[in-house]
RNA sequence: GUGCCCGUAGCUCAAUGGAUAGAGCAUCAGCCUUCUAAGCUGAGGGUUACUGGUUCGAGUCCAGUCGGGCGCACCA
């Protein structure tokens, strides 16, 4: 709707002889009595025009030329806001658009012909997925969905490393548990992986190999490989349970592999940064001179052991995203990686890449509450924070929705009891119930009055509807495409949850206040169209969030 | 010490720099012989942690203070 208002206001300013470089903001007043939309342009422009904002607004109004039957009323209010009231007819005609566009309703084309890469999860295969990773996974998946609604061709990527030090420790951990299983006395270092799954992997190896590997060896390759396969399979299975998928798995190791000019991607980064004068060597290591950029310390790129630190392949990895030609590059990760990306961005800037294309979505941590008790997350202790356990407990829909129903910048308090509740306290049920209720209503409509709005094209009947409740519901449906755009711009699926919750609420009120099947025939049909349109928007929204839309409950 | 996030109703959380700061839960009071009551309506509940600043206007932006979280490795 912003694009509906903006040109009209722009033209009005011109023809009223008002010149301003202030942006034309279109907002939705919190209180409907201030209109469906409003603009503060008169307030912003008042100073440079040296005129009173209210008087300025009055001057503009006669020049606002809208298409017929779209705007019912325009008025100046408050300090100088111009408030717009949509015509009821226009609102209901917008609802017809939902019925025509169906699954396509709400989609846009700002990403048409463009590509985006969204990277998320990216956990190394050292253990099962934790709840914290789950939040990032769902967030990333929803963000990818949001990009797709705008026409972007999206690649969902998982970046992992099966070659580093952590994987070495994993291999050693499994080997030790295996040796223990073979009856050898071992000492298990506290630096190694404590989780019970290590023992399970060792047991699995023992059942296949017996004691044939019980001679201790420095080479843990076999154990590492076994562990990696089993763990990766389990990670993918967990993600699948949440309908989180990836198109591409990028192995960090390829960045260590020489290309046709027998040089590695990592080495190229060093060479290029050195040309720009940002590489120095001391203490036997190779450093990125971030002190030249105002940071306190330089950052190690190649350790004195000769191995790259994680920063170097990270930079090289991001270069591949540019080289692969993505127009939009989105990284989703947890707050524990907060210090990681500024260095990467600095390096990319120095190397001449357009870092404006990179967007970073950082999600804060998750705590779970059981019986009102907050549990502290710890990877080392027990498995209380395993994502699989949570899904077992509350189901995939609740897991997904709870992860994104708070702003990603907020710490998430996951109330496990609430997520299992089957009442309106539980937002999952509240939303799904609205959908199921509409499905039931439509079934009843077939039976009772023999009318199926989905197979009728008498959409114009909607124009009879004019009660405040009906108009509010209609307005919410009209607002849906803007909601998606806002949600995408902020990389914040939580906005969608809020929107859908208020949509469900408006529908429940409508259902309560307006008799549908018992109304006179044309009104009944109109209300069924409105219900069908609501169901459509709920479905479309659920699809973005990855929540199922039950036909009955 | 330092970088990032947070501090809003008893609790969990909203509020593109806008108008009287909103929902849900909990509390209290109503609504089913009638399309799913897994629902709806209403009431009470606030010095937006604190102090300054920026401006027509600040929960929002800036500075500082106080509290909480996450990082701050030649680990990823």
Coordinates of C-alpha atoms (C1' of nucleotides) in Angstrom, one line a residue:
Chain A
X1 CA 0.0 0.0 0.0
X2 CA 3.0 2.3 0.4
X3 CA 3.3 2.4 -3.3
X4 CA -0.3 3.2 -3.6
X5 CA 0.0 6.4 -1.5
X6 CA 3.5 7.6 -2.2
X7 CA 3.1 8.7 -5.8
X8 CA -0.2 10.5 -5.0
X9 CA 1.3 12.4 -2.1
X10 CA 4.4 13.2 -4.2
X11 CA 2.2 14.6 -6.9
X12 CA 0.1 16.6 -4.5
X13 CA 3.2 18.2 -3.0
X14 CA 4.4 19.2 -6.4
X15 CA 1.1 20.7 -7.5
X16 CA 0.8 22.5 -4.2
X17 CA 4.2 24.0 -4.9
X18 CA 5.8 22.4 -1.9
X19 CA 9.4 21.3 -2.3
X20 CA 11.0 19.1 0.3
X21 CA 13.7 16.5 0.3
X22 CA 12.1 14.8 3.3
X23 CA 11.0 11.2 2.7
X24 CA 7.3 10.4 2.3
X25 CA 6.6 8.1 5.2
X26 CA 3.4 6.0 5.1
X27 CA 2.5 4.6 8.5
X28 CA -0.4 2.8 10.1
X29 CA -1.6 4.6 13.2
X30 CA -1.8 2.4 16.2
X31 CA -5.3 3.7 16.8
X32 CA -7.8 3.3 14.0
X33 CA -9.5 6.5 14.8
X34 CA -6.5 8.2 13.2
X35 CA -7.2 6.5 10.0
X36 CA -6.0 3.3 8.2
X37 CA -2.9 5.0 7.0
X38 CA -1.3 8.3 7.7
X39 CA 1.7 10.4 6.6
X40 CA 3.8 12.8 8.6
X41 CA 5.1 14.7 5.6
X42 CA 3.7 18.0 6.7
X43 CA 5.4 17.7 10.1
X44 CA 8.7 16.9 8.4
X45 CA 8.5 19.6 5.7
X46 CA 7.1 22.4 8.0
X47 CA 10.5 23.7 9.1
X48 CA 12.1 24.0 5.7
X49 CA 8.9 25.6 4.3
X50 CA 8.7 27.9 7.3
X51 CA 5.0 27.1 7.6
X52 CA 2.8 25.7 10.3
X53 CA 2.4 21.9 9.8
X54 CA -1.3 21.8 10.1
X55 CA -1.8 24.7 7.7
X56 CA 0.7 23.0 5.3
X57 CA -1.3 19.7 5.5
X58 CA -4.5 21.6 4.7
X59 CA -2.8 23.0 1.7
X60 CA -1.8 19.6 0.4
X61 CA -5.2 17.8 0.8
X62 CA -7.0 19.4 -2.1
X63 CA -4.2 18.2 -4.4
X64 CA -4.4 14.5 -3.3
X65 CA -6.0 12.7 -6.2
X66 CA -6.8 9.1 -5.6
X67 CA -8.5 6.6 -7.9
X68 CA -12.3 6.7 -7.4
X69 CA -13.9 4.7 -4.5
X70 CA -10.6 4.0 -2.8
X71 CA -10.4 6.7 -0.1
X72 CA -13.4 7.5 2.0
X73 CA -12.0 10.4 3.9
X74 CA -8.8 12.5 4.4
X75 CA -8.3 14.7 7.4
X76 CA -5.6 16.6 9.2
X77 CA -5.2 15.7 12.9
X78 CA -2.9 16.1 15.8
X79 CA 0.2 18.2 15.2
X80 CA -0.2 18.0 11.4
X81 CA -0.7 14.4 10.4
X82 CA -2.7 13.6 7.2
X83 CA -4.9 10.7 7.9
X84 CA -6.5 8.4 5.3
X85 CA -9.6 6.3 5.7
X86 CA -10.0 3.6 3.1
X87 CA -13.4 3.2 1.5
X88 CA -15.2 0.0 2.6
X89 CA -15.7 -0.9 -1.0
X90 CA -12.0 -0.7 -1.6
X91 CA -11.2 -3.0 1.3
X92 CA -13.6 -5.6 0.2
X93 CA -12.4 -5.5 -3.4
X94 CA -8.9 -6.1 -2.0
X95 CA -10.3 -9.3 -0.4
X96 CA -11.3 -10.5 -3.8
X97 CA -7.7 -10.3 -4.8
X98 CA -6.9 -12.9 -2.1
X99 CA -9.4 -15.3 -3.6
X100 CA -8.1 -14.8 -7.1
X101 CA -4.3 -15.0 -6.3
X102 CA -4.7 -17.9 -3.8
X103 CA -1.3 -19.4 -2.9
X104 CA 0.4 -16.5 -4.7
X105 CA -1.3 -13.8 -2.6
X106 CA 1.2 -11.8 -0.8
X107 CA 4.1 -12.4 -3.1
X108 CA 6.1 -9.6 -4.6
X109 CA 8.7 -9.2 -7.3
X110 CA 11.4 -7.0 -5.8
X111 CA 13.7 -10.0 -6.0
X112 CA 12.7 -11.1 -9.5
X113 CA 15.8 -12.1 -11.4
X114 CA 18.0 -11.9 -8.3
X115 CA 19.7 -14.5 -6.3
X116 CA 20.2 -14.8 -2.6
X117 CA 22.2 -17.2 -0.4
X118 CA 21.1 -17.8 3.1
X119 CA 23.5 -19.7 5.3
X120 CA 22.2 -21.2 8.5
X121 CA 22.8 -24.0 11.0
X122 CA 26.4 -24.7 9.8
X123 CA 27.1 -26.8 12.8
X124 CA 30.3 -28.9 12.5
X125 CA 29.5 -32.6 12.9
X126 CA 30.9 -32.9 16.4
X127 CA 27.6 -33.7 18.2
X128 CA 23.8 -33.7 18.0
X129 CA 22.0 -30.4 17.4
X130 CA 21.3 -28.3 20.4
X131 CA 18.3 -26.2 21.1
X132 CA 20.2 -23.0 20.4
X133 CA 21.2 -24.2 16.9
X134 CA 17.5 -25.0 16.4
X135 CA 16.5 -21.4 16.8
X136 CA 19.0 -20.3 14.2
X137 CA 17.9 -23.1 11.9
X138 CA 14.3 -22.1 12.0
X139 CA 15.1 -18.4 11.8
X140 CA 17.3 -19.1 8.7
X141 CA 14.7 -21.3 7.1
X142 CA 12.0 -18.6 7.6
X143 CA 14.2 -15.9 6.2
X144 CA 14.9 -18.0 3.2
X145 CA 11.2 -18.5 2.7
X146 CA 10.6 -14.7 3.0
X147 CA 13.2 -14.1 0.3
X148 CA 11.4 -16.6 -1.9
X149 CA 8.1 -14.8 -1.6
X150 CA 9.7 -11.8 -3.3
X151 CA 10.9 -13.7 -6.2
X152 CA 14.5 -14.3 -5.2
X153 CA 16.1 -17.5 -6.3
X154 CA 17.4 -18.7 -2.9
X155 CA 20.2 -21.1 -2.1
X156 CA 20.1 -22.5 1.4
X157 CA 23.6 -23.3 2.4
X158 CA 25.2 -25.3 5.3
X159 CA 28.9 -24.5 5.9
X160 CA 30.8 -27.1 7.8
X161 CA 34.2 -28.3 8.5
X162 CA 35.1 -32.0 9.0
X163 CA 38.9 -31.4 9.0
X164 CA 39.8 -29.2 11.9
X165 CA 41.0 -29.7 15.4
X166 CA 37.6 -30.2 16.9
X167 CA 37.0 -33.1 14.6
X168 CA 40.4 -34.5 15.6
X169 CA 39.3 -34.4 19.2
X170 CA 36.0 -36.0 18.3
X171 CA 37.9 -38.9 16.7
X172 CA 40.1 -39.3 19.8
X173 CA 37.0 -39.2 22.0
X174 CA 35.4 -42.0 20.1
X175 CA 38.6 -44.0 20.1
X176 CA 38.9 -43.7 23.8
X177 CA 35.4 -44.8 24.4
X178 CA 36.0 -47.7 22.1
X179 CA 39.1 -48.8 23.8
X180 CA 37.2 -48.5 27.1
X181 CA 34.5 -50.7 25.6
X182 CA 37.3 -53.2 24.7
X183 CA 38.2 -53.4 28.4
X184 CA 41.2 -51.1 28.3
X185 CA 42.0 -48.7 31.0
X186 CA 41.7 -45.2 29.7
X187 CA 41.9 -41.7 30.9
X188 CA 39.3 -39.4 29.4
X189 CA 40.5 -35.8 29.2
X190 CA 38.1 -33.0 30.2
X191 CA 38.9 -31.3 26.9
X192 CA 37.2 -34.1 25.0
X193 CA 33.5 -34.7 24.2
X194 CA 31.7 -35.8 27.2
X195 CA 28.3 -36.5 25.6
X196 CA 26.7 -40.0 25.8
X197 CA 26.4 -40.1 22.0
X198 CA 30.2 -40.7 21.9
X199 CA 29.8 -43.9 23.8
X200 CA 27.0 -44.9 21.5
X201 CA 29.1 -44.4 18.4
X202 CA 31.9 -46.4 20.1
X203 CA 29.4 -49.2 20.9
X204 CA 28.3 -49.1 17.3
X205 CA 31.9 -49.6 16.1
X206 CA 32.4 -52.3 18.6
X207 CA 29.4 -54.2 17.5
X208 CA 30.7 -54.2 13.9
X209 CA 34.4 -54.6 14.5
X210 CA 34.7 -56.3 17.8
X211 CA 38.1 -55.7 19.5
X212 CA 40.0 -55.7 16.2
X213 CA 41.0 -52.0 16.6
X214 CA 42.0 -52.2 20.2
X215 CA 45.6 -51.6 19.6
X216 CA 46.1 -47.9 20.4
X217 CA 47.1 -45.8 17.4
X218 CA 47.8 -42.1 16.8
X219 CA 45.8 -42.3 13.7
X220 CA 42.1 -41.8 14.6
X221 CA 41.0 -41.3 11.0
X222 CA 38.7 -44.3 11.1
X223 CA 37.0 -43.3 14.3
X224 CA 36.6 -39.7 13.1
X225 CA 35.1 -40.8 9.8
X226 CA 32.6 -43.2 11.6
X227 CA 31.6 -40.5 14.0
X228 CA 31.2 -37.9 11.3
X229 CA 28.9 -40.0 9.3
X230 CA 26.7 -41.0 12.2
X231 CA 26.5 -37.5 13.6
X232 CA 25.9 -35.8 10.3
X233 CA 23.1 -38.3 9.6
X234 CA 21.6 -37.5 12.9
X235 CA 21.8 -33.7 12.4
X236 CA 20.1 -34.0 9.0
X237 CA 17.4 -36.2 10.5
X238 CA 16.7 -33.7 13.2
X239 CA 16.6 -30.8 10.7
X240 CA 14.2 -32.8 8.6
X241 CA 11.9 -33.2 11.5
X242 CA 11.6 -29.4 11.5
X243 CA 11.3 -29.2 7.7
X244 CA 14.6 -27.4 7.6
X245 CA 16.4 -28.2 4.4
X246 CA 19.5 -27.1 2.6
X247 CA 20.3 -27.1 -1.1
X248 CA 24.0 -26.9 -0.6
X249 CA 26.6 -28.2 1.8
X250 CA 29.8 -26.3 1.6
X251 CA 32.8 -28.1 3.0
X252 CA 35.4 -25.7 4.4
X253 CA 38.0 -28.2 3.3
X254 CA 37.7 -27.2 -0.3
X255 CA 39.2 -23.8 0.6
X256 CA 42.4 -25.7 1.5
X257 CA 42.5 -27.5 -1.8
X258 CA 44.7 -26.0 -4.6
X259 CA 42.9 -24.9 -7.7
X260 CA 44.2 -25.2 -11.3
X261 CA 46.8 -22.6 -10.6
X262 CA 47.9 -24.8 -7.7
X263 CA 47.0 -22.1 -5.2
X264 CA 44.4 -22.5 -2.4
X265 CA 41.5 -20.1 -1.8
X266 CA 43.1 -19.4 1.6
X267 CA 46.4 -18.5 0.1
X268 CA 44.8 -16.1 -2.3
X269 CA 43.2 -14.2 0.6
X270 CA 46.6 -13.9 2.2
X271 CA 48.2 -12.8 -1.1
X272 CA 45.6 -10.2 -1.8
X273 CA 45.5 -8.8 1.7
X274 CA 49.3 -8.6 1.6
X275 CA 49.1 -6.5 -1.6
X276 CA 46.9 -4.1 0.2
X277 CA 49.3 -3.9 3.1
X278 CA 47.3 -5.6 5.8
X279 CA 49.4 -8.6 6.4
X280 CA 52.2 -8.9 8.9
X281 CA 54.2 -11.7 10.4
X282 CA 55.5 -12.1 14.0
X283 CA 55.6 -14.7 16.7
X284 CA 55.8 -17.3 13.9
X285 CA 52.3 -16.5 12.8
X286 CA 50.7 -14.5 10.0
X287 CA 48.4 -11.7 11.1
X288 CA 45.6 -9.6 9.6
X289 CA 46.6 -6.1 10.8
X290 CA 43.2 -5.1 12.2
X291 CA 45.1 -2.6 14.5
X292 CA 45.3 -0.5 11.3
X293 CA 41.5 -0.4 11.4
X294 CA 41.3 0.8 14.9
X295 CA 41.0 -2.6 16.7
X296 CA 43.0 -3.4 19.8
X297 CA 44.7 -6.5 18.5
X298 CA 45.7 -8.0 15.2
X299 CA 44.0 -11.3 14.3
X300 CA 45.8 -14.5 13.5
X301 CA 45.2 -15.8 10.0
X302 CA 47.8 -18.5 9.9
X303 CA 48.9 -20.1 13.2
X304 CA 52.6 -20.7 13.9
X305 CA 51.8 -24.4 13.3
X306 CA 51.2 -23.5 9.7
X307 CA 47.5 -24.2 9.8
X308 CA 45.0 -21.4 9.0
X309 CA 42.9 -20.2 11.9
X310 CA 39.1 -20.2 11.3
X311 CA 39.1 -16.6 10.2
X312 CA 41.0 -17.2 7.1
X313 CA 38.8 -19.8 5.5
X314 CA 35.8 -17.8 6.7
X315 CA 37.0 -14.8 4.5
X316 CA 37.7 -17.2 1.6
X317 CA 34.3 -18.7 2.0
X318 CA 32.6 -15.4 1.8
X319 CA 34.5 -14.6 -1.3
X320 CA 33.1 -17.7 -2.9
X321 CA 29.6 -16.3 -2.2
X322 CA 30.5 -13.2 -4.2
X323 CA 32.2 -15.2 -6.9
X324 CA 29.1 -17.4 -7.2
X325 CA 27.3 -14.2 -8.0
X326 CA 24.7 -13.8 -5.3
X327 CA 23.0 -10.5 -5.2
X328 CA 22.1 -10.9 -1.5
X329 CA 24.2 -12.7 1.1
X330 CA 22.6 -13.5 4.4
X331 CA 24.3 -15.1 7.3
X332 CA 22.3 -16.5 10.3
X333 CA 24.1 -17.3 13.4
X334 CA 24.0 -17.3 17.2
X335 CA 25.2 -14.6 19.6
X336 CA 28.3 -16.6 20.4
X337 CA 29.6 -15.8 17.0
X338 CA 29.1 -12.1 17.4
X339 CA 32.8 -11.2 17.2
X340 CA 33.3 -13.2 14.1
X341 CA 31.8 -11.3 11.2
X342 CA 33.2 -7.8 11.7
X343 CA 36.7 -9.0 10.8
X344 CA 35.4 -10.9 7.8
X345 CA 33.5 -7.8 6.6
X346 CA 36.6 -5.6 7.1
X347 CA 38.7 -8.0 5.0
X348 CA 36.1 -8.2 2.3
X349 CA 35.9 -4.4 2.2
X350 CA 39.7 -4.1 1.8
X351 CA 39.5 -6.6 -1.0
X352 CA 37.0 -4.5 -2.8
X353 CA 33.8 -6.5 -2.3
X354 CA 30.5 -4.8 -1.9
X355 CA 29.7 -5.7 1.7
X356 CA 26.4 -3.9 1.5
X357 CA 25.1 -7.1 0.0
X358 CA 25.8 -9.0 3.2
X359 CA 23.1 -9.1 5.9
X360 CA 23.7 -10.7 9.2
X361 CA 21.0 -12.0 11.4
X362 CA 22.1 -12.8 14.9
X363 CA 19.8 -14.7 17.2
X364 CA 20.1 -14.5 21.0
X365 CA 20.1 -17.5 23.2
X366 CA 17.4 -19.9 24.3
X367 CA 16.6 -21.0 27.8
X368 CA 13.9 -23.5 28.5
X369 CA 11.4 -23.3 31.3
X370 CA 9.9 -26.5 32.7
X371 CA 7.4 -26.2 35.6
X372 CA 8.4 -22.6 36.0
X373 CA 12.0 -23.5 36.5
X374 CA 14.6 -22.0 34.1
X375 CA 17.1 -24.6 33.0
X376 CA 20.6 -23.4 32.2
X377 CA 21.9 -24.7 28.9
X378 CA 25.1 -26.6 29.0
X379 CA 26.6 -28.6 26.2
X380 CA 28.6 -30.6 28.5
X381 CA 26.1 -31.6 31.0
X382 CA 23.5 -34.3 30.1
X383 CA 21.4 -33.9 27.1
X384 CA 18.7 -31.5 28.5
X385 CA 19.4 -29.1 25.6
X386 CA 19.1 -31.5 22.7
X387 CA 16.9 -30.3 19.9
X388 CA 15.5 -33.8 19.3
X389 CA 14.3 -34.1 22.9
X390 CA 12.5 -30.8 22.6
X391 CA 10.8 -31.9 19.3
X392 CA 9.8 -35.2 21.0
X393 CA 8.3 -33.3 23.8
X394 CA 6.4 -30.5 22.1
X395 CA 6.2 -31.4 18.4
X396 CA 7.6 -29.8 15.3
X397 CA 5.0 -27.0 14.9
X398 CA 5.4 -25.7 18.5
X399 CA 9.2 -25.9 18.3
X400 CA 9.3 -23.9 15.1
X401 CA 6.7 -21.3 16.2
X402 CA 8.2 -20.8 19.6
X403 CA 11.7 -20.2 18.2
X404 CA 10.5 -17.3 16.1
X405 CA 7.7 -15.8 18.1
X406 CA 10.1 -13.5 19.9
X407 CA 12.3 -11.0 18.2
X408 CA 15.7 -12.6 17.4
X409 CA 17.4 -9.9 19.5
X410 CA 15.5 -11.1 22.6
X411 CA 16.6 -13.9 24.7
X412 CA 14.0 -16.6 24.2
X413 CA 12.3 -18.2 27.1
X414 CA 11.0 -21.5 25.8
X415 CA 8.1 -22.5 28.1
X416 CA 7.9 -26.3 27.5
X417 CA 4.7 -26.7 29.4
X418 CA 3.0 -23.9 27.5
X419 CA 4.1 -25.4 24.2
X420 CA 2.3 -28.6 25.0
X421 CA -0.9 -26.9 26.2
X422 CA -3.9 -27.3 24.0
X423 CA -5.6 -23.9 24.6
X424 CA -5.5 -20.3 23.5
X425 CA -2.6 -19.7 25.9
X426 CA -0.6 -21.6 23.4
X427 CA -0.1 -19.4 20.3
X428 CA 0.4 -22.5 18.1
X429 CA -3.0 -23.8 18.9
X430 CA -4.6 -20.4 18.8
X431 CA -3.4 -19.9 15.2
X432 CA -4.1 -23.5 14.0
X433 CA -7.5 -23.5 15.6
X434 CA -8.5 -20.4 13.6
X435 CA -7.6 -22.4 10.4
X436 CA -9.3 -25.6 11.5
X437 CA -12.4 -23.6 12.5
X438 CA -12.7 -22.1 9.0
X439 CA -12.2 -25.5 7.4
X440 CA -15.1 -26.8 9.6
X441 CA -17.2 -23.8 8.7
X442 CA -16.7 -24.4 5.0
X443 CA -17.6 -28.1 5.4
X444 CA -20.8 -27.1 7.1
X445 CA -21.5 -24.6 4.4
X446 CA -21.5 -27.3 1.8
X447 CA -23.8 -29.4 3.9
X448 CA -26.2 -26.8 5.2
X449 CA -26.6 -24.4 2.4
X450 CA -24.8 -26.2 -0.5
X451 CA -22.4 -23.4 -1.1
X452 CA -18.6 -23.7 -1.7
X453 CA -16.9 -20.3 -1.9
X454 CA -13.9 -21.9 -3.4
X455 CA -15.7 -22.9 -6.5
X456 CA -17.8 -19.8 -6.9
X457 CA -16.7 -16.6 -8.6
X458 CA -19.4 -14.3 -7.2
X459 CA -16.7 -12.5 -5.3
X460 CA -18.5 -9.1 -5.8
X461 CA -20.9 -10.3 -3.0
X462 CA -18.1 -9.3 -0.6
X463 CA -19.0 -5.6 -1.3
X464 CA -22.1 -5.9 0.8
X465 CA -20.1 -6.4 3.9
X466 CA -19.7 -3.2 5.9
X467 CA -19.6 -3.9 9.7
X468 CA -16.6 -2.7 11.6
X469 CA -15.6 -6.3 12.4
X470 CA -15.8 -7.4 8.8
X471 CA -13.9 -4.3 7.6
X472 CA -11.2 -4.8 10.2
X473 CA -10.7 -8.4 9.1
X474 CA -10.7 -7.3 5.4
X475 CA -8.2 -4.7 6.2
X476 CA -5.9 -7.2 7.8
X477 CA -6.0 -9.3 4.7
X478 CA -5.2 -6.3 2.6
X479 CA -2.2 -5.6 4.8
X480 CA -0.6 -9.0 4.4
X481 CA 1.7 -8.2 1.5
X482 CA 3.2 -5.2 3.3
X483 CA 3.7 -7.4 6.4
X484 CA 5.8 -9.8 4.4
X485 CA 7.9 -7.0 3.1
X486 CA 8.5 -5.5 6.5
X487 CA 9.3 -8.9 7.9
X488 CA 11.9 -9.5 5.2
X489 CA 13.4 -6.0 5.5
X490 CA 14.0 -6.6 9.2
X491 CA 14.9 -10.2 8.7
X492 CA 12.4 -10.8 11.4
X493 CA 9.8 -13.6 11.0
X494 CA 8.5 -12.7 14.4
X495 CA 6.6 -9.9 12.7
X496 CA 4.7 -12.6 10.8
X497 CA 3.8 -14.4 13.9
X498 CA 2.4 -11.3 15.4
X499 CA 0.5 -10.5 12.3
X500 CA -1.0 -14.0 12.0
X501 CA -2.0 -13.9 15.7
X502 CA -3.9 -10.7 15.2
X503 CA -5.5 -12.0 12.0
X504 CA -6.7 -15.1 13.9
X505 CA -8.0 -12.9 16.6
X506 CA -9.9 -10.7 14.2
X507 CA -11.4 -13.8 12.6
X508 CA -12.5 -15.3 15.9
X509 CA -14.3 -12.0 16.7
X510 CA -15.9 -11.9 13.3
X511 CA -17.0 -15.5 13.8
X512 CA -18.4 -14.7 17.2
X513 CA -20.3 -11.5 16.1
X514 CA -21.5 -12.3 12.7
X515 CA -23.8 -15.2 12.0
X516 CA -22.6 -16.8 8.8
X517 CA -24.7 -19.8 7.7
X518 CA -27.8 -18.4 9.3
X519 CA -27.5 -15.1 7.6
X520 CA -29.6 -14.3 4.6
X521 CA -28.2 -16.1 1.5
X522 CA -26.1 -13.3 -0.1
X523 CA -24.7 -12.2 3.2
X524 CA -23.9 -15.8 4.1
X525 CA -22.0 -16.2 0.9
X526 CA -20.2 -13.0 1.3
X527 CA -19.1 -14.0 4.8
X528 CA -18.0 -17.4 3.5
X529 CA -15.8 -15.6 0.9
X530 CA -14.3 -13.5 3.7
X531 CA -13.7 -16.7 5.7
X532 CA -12.1 -18.4 2.8
X533 CA -9.8 -15.5 2.1
X534 CA -8.8 -15.5 5.8
X535 CA -8.0 -19.2 5.6
X536 CA -5.9 -18.5 2.5
X537 CA -3.8 -15.9 4.2
X538 CA -3.4 -18.0 7.3
X539 CA -2.1 -20.8 5.0
X540 CA 0.2 -18.6 3.1
X541 CA 1.6 -17.3 6.3
X542 CA 1.9 -20.7 7.9
X543 CA 3.9 -21.8 4.8
X544 CA 6.4 -19.1 5.4
X545 CA 6.8 -20.0 9.0
X546 CA 6.8 -23.8 8.3
X547 CA 3.9 -24.5 10.5
X548 CA 1.2 -27.0 9.4
X549 CA -2.4 -25.9 8.7
X550 CA -4.7 -28.6 10.2
X551 CA -8.1 -29.1 8.5
X552 CA -9.6 -30.1 11.8
X553 CA -8.6 -30.3 15.5
Chain B
rG1 C1' 38.3 -4.2 31.5
rU2 C1' 36.1 -4.3 26.5
rG3 C1' 32.6 -5.5 22.0
rC4 C1' 27.5 -6.9 20.9
rC5 C1' 22.3 -7.9 22.8
rC6 C1' 18.7 -6.9 26.5
rG7 C1' 16.1 -3.9 30.7
rU8 C1' 8.5 -1.9 29.1
rA9 C1' 2.0 -4.3 33.6
rG10 C1' 2.9 -9.6 38.8
rC11 C1' 4.9 -13.2 34.4
rU12 C1' 6.2 -13.9 28.9
rC13 C1' 6.7 -10.3 25.3
rA14 C1' 4.9 -6.1 21.3
rA15 C1' 5.3 -1.0 19.8
rU16 C1' 9.2 1.4 10.5
rG17 C1' 11.2 8.6 15.7
rG18 C1' 4.7 9.8 16.0
rA19 C1' -1.0 10.8 18.4
rU20 C1' -4.0 8.2 25.1
rA21 C1' 2.9 2.7 25.5
rG22 C1' -0.2 -2.4 23.6
rA23 C1' -1.2 -8.1 23.5
rG24 C1' -1.4 -12.9 25.9
rC25 C1' -1.0 -15.3 30.7
rA26 C1' -2.5 -14.6 35.7
rU27 C1' -6.7 -11.9 38.8
rC28 C1' -11.9 -10.3 38.6
rA29 C1' -16.9 -9.9 36.0
rG30 C1' -19.9 -11.7 31.8
rC31 C1' -21.2 -14.9 27.0
rC32 C1' -22.8 -21.8 24.6
rU33 C1' -30.8 -25.6 23.7
rU34 C1' -27.6 -21.7 18.0
rC35 C1' -21.8 -22.4 12.2
rU36 C1' -15.7 -26.1 16.7
rA37 C1' -16.3 -22.3 24.1
rA38 C1' -9.2 -25.2 21.7
rG39 C1' -13.6 -19.3 21.2
rC40 C1' -15.6 -14.1 22.4
rU41 C1' -16.7 -9.4 25.5
rG42 C1' -15.4 -6.3 29.6
rA43 C1' -12.5 -4.4 34.2
rG44 C1' -8.2 -3.5 37.1
rG45 C1' -3.0 -3.3 36.5
rG46 C1' 2.8 1.5 33.9
rU47 C1' 7.4 7.5 36.5
rU48 C1' 9.1 2.3 29.6
rA49 C1' 16.0 0.7 35.1
rC50 C1' 18.2 5.9 36.2
rU51 C1' 20.3 10.9 34.7
rG52 C1' 21.1 14.2 31.0
rG53 C1' 21.0 15.6 25.6
rU54 C1' 19.2 15.8 20.3
rU55 C1' 13.7 17.8 18.0
rC56 C1' 7.7 20.0 16.5
rG57 C1' 7.6 15.0 18.9
rA58 C1' 11.9 9.8 22.4
rG59 C1' 10.2 3.2 25.0
rU60 C1' 12.8 4.0 20.3
rC61 C1' 18.4 8.1 18.5
rC62 C1' 23.1 10.1 21.4
rA63 C1' 26.2 10.3 26.1
rG64 C1' 26.8 8.6 30.9
rU65 C1' 25.2 5.4 35.3
rC66 C1' 23.1 0.8 37.2
rG67 C1' 21.5 -4.3 36.4
rG68 C1' 21.2 -9.2 33.2
rG69 C1' 23.0 -12.3 29.0
rC70 C1' 26.7 -13.7 25.2
rG71 C1' 31.6 -13.2 23.4
rC72 C1' 36.7 -11.3 23.9
rA73 C1' 42.3 -18.1 21.9
rC74 C1' 47.8 -19.2 17.4
rC75 C1' 39.1 -23.4 19.3
rA76 C1' 35.4 -23.3 15.4

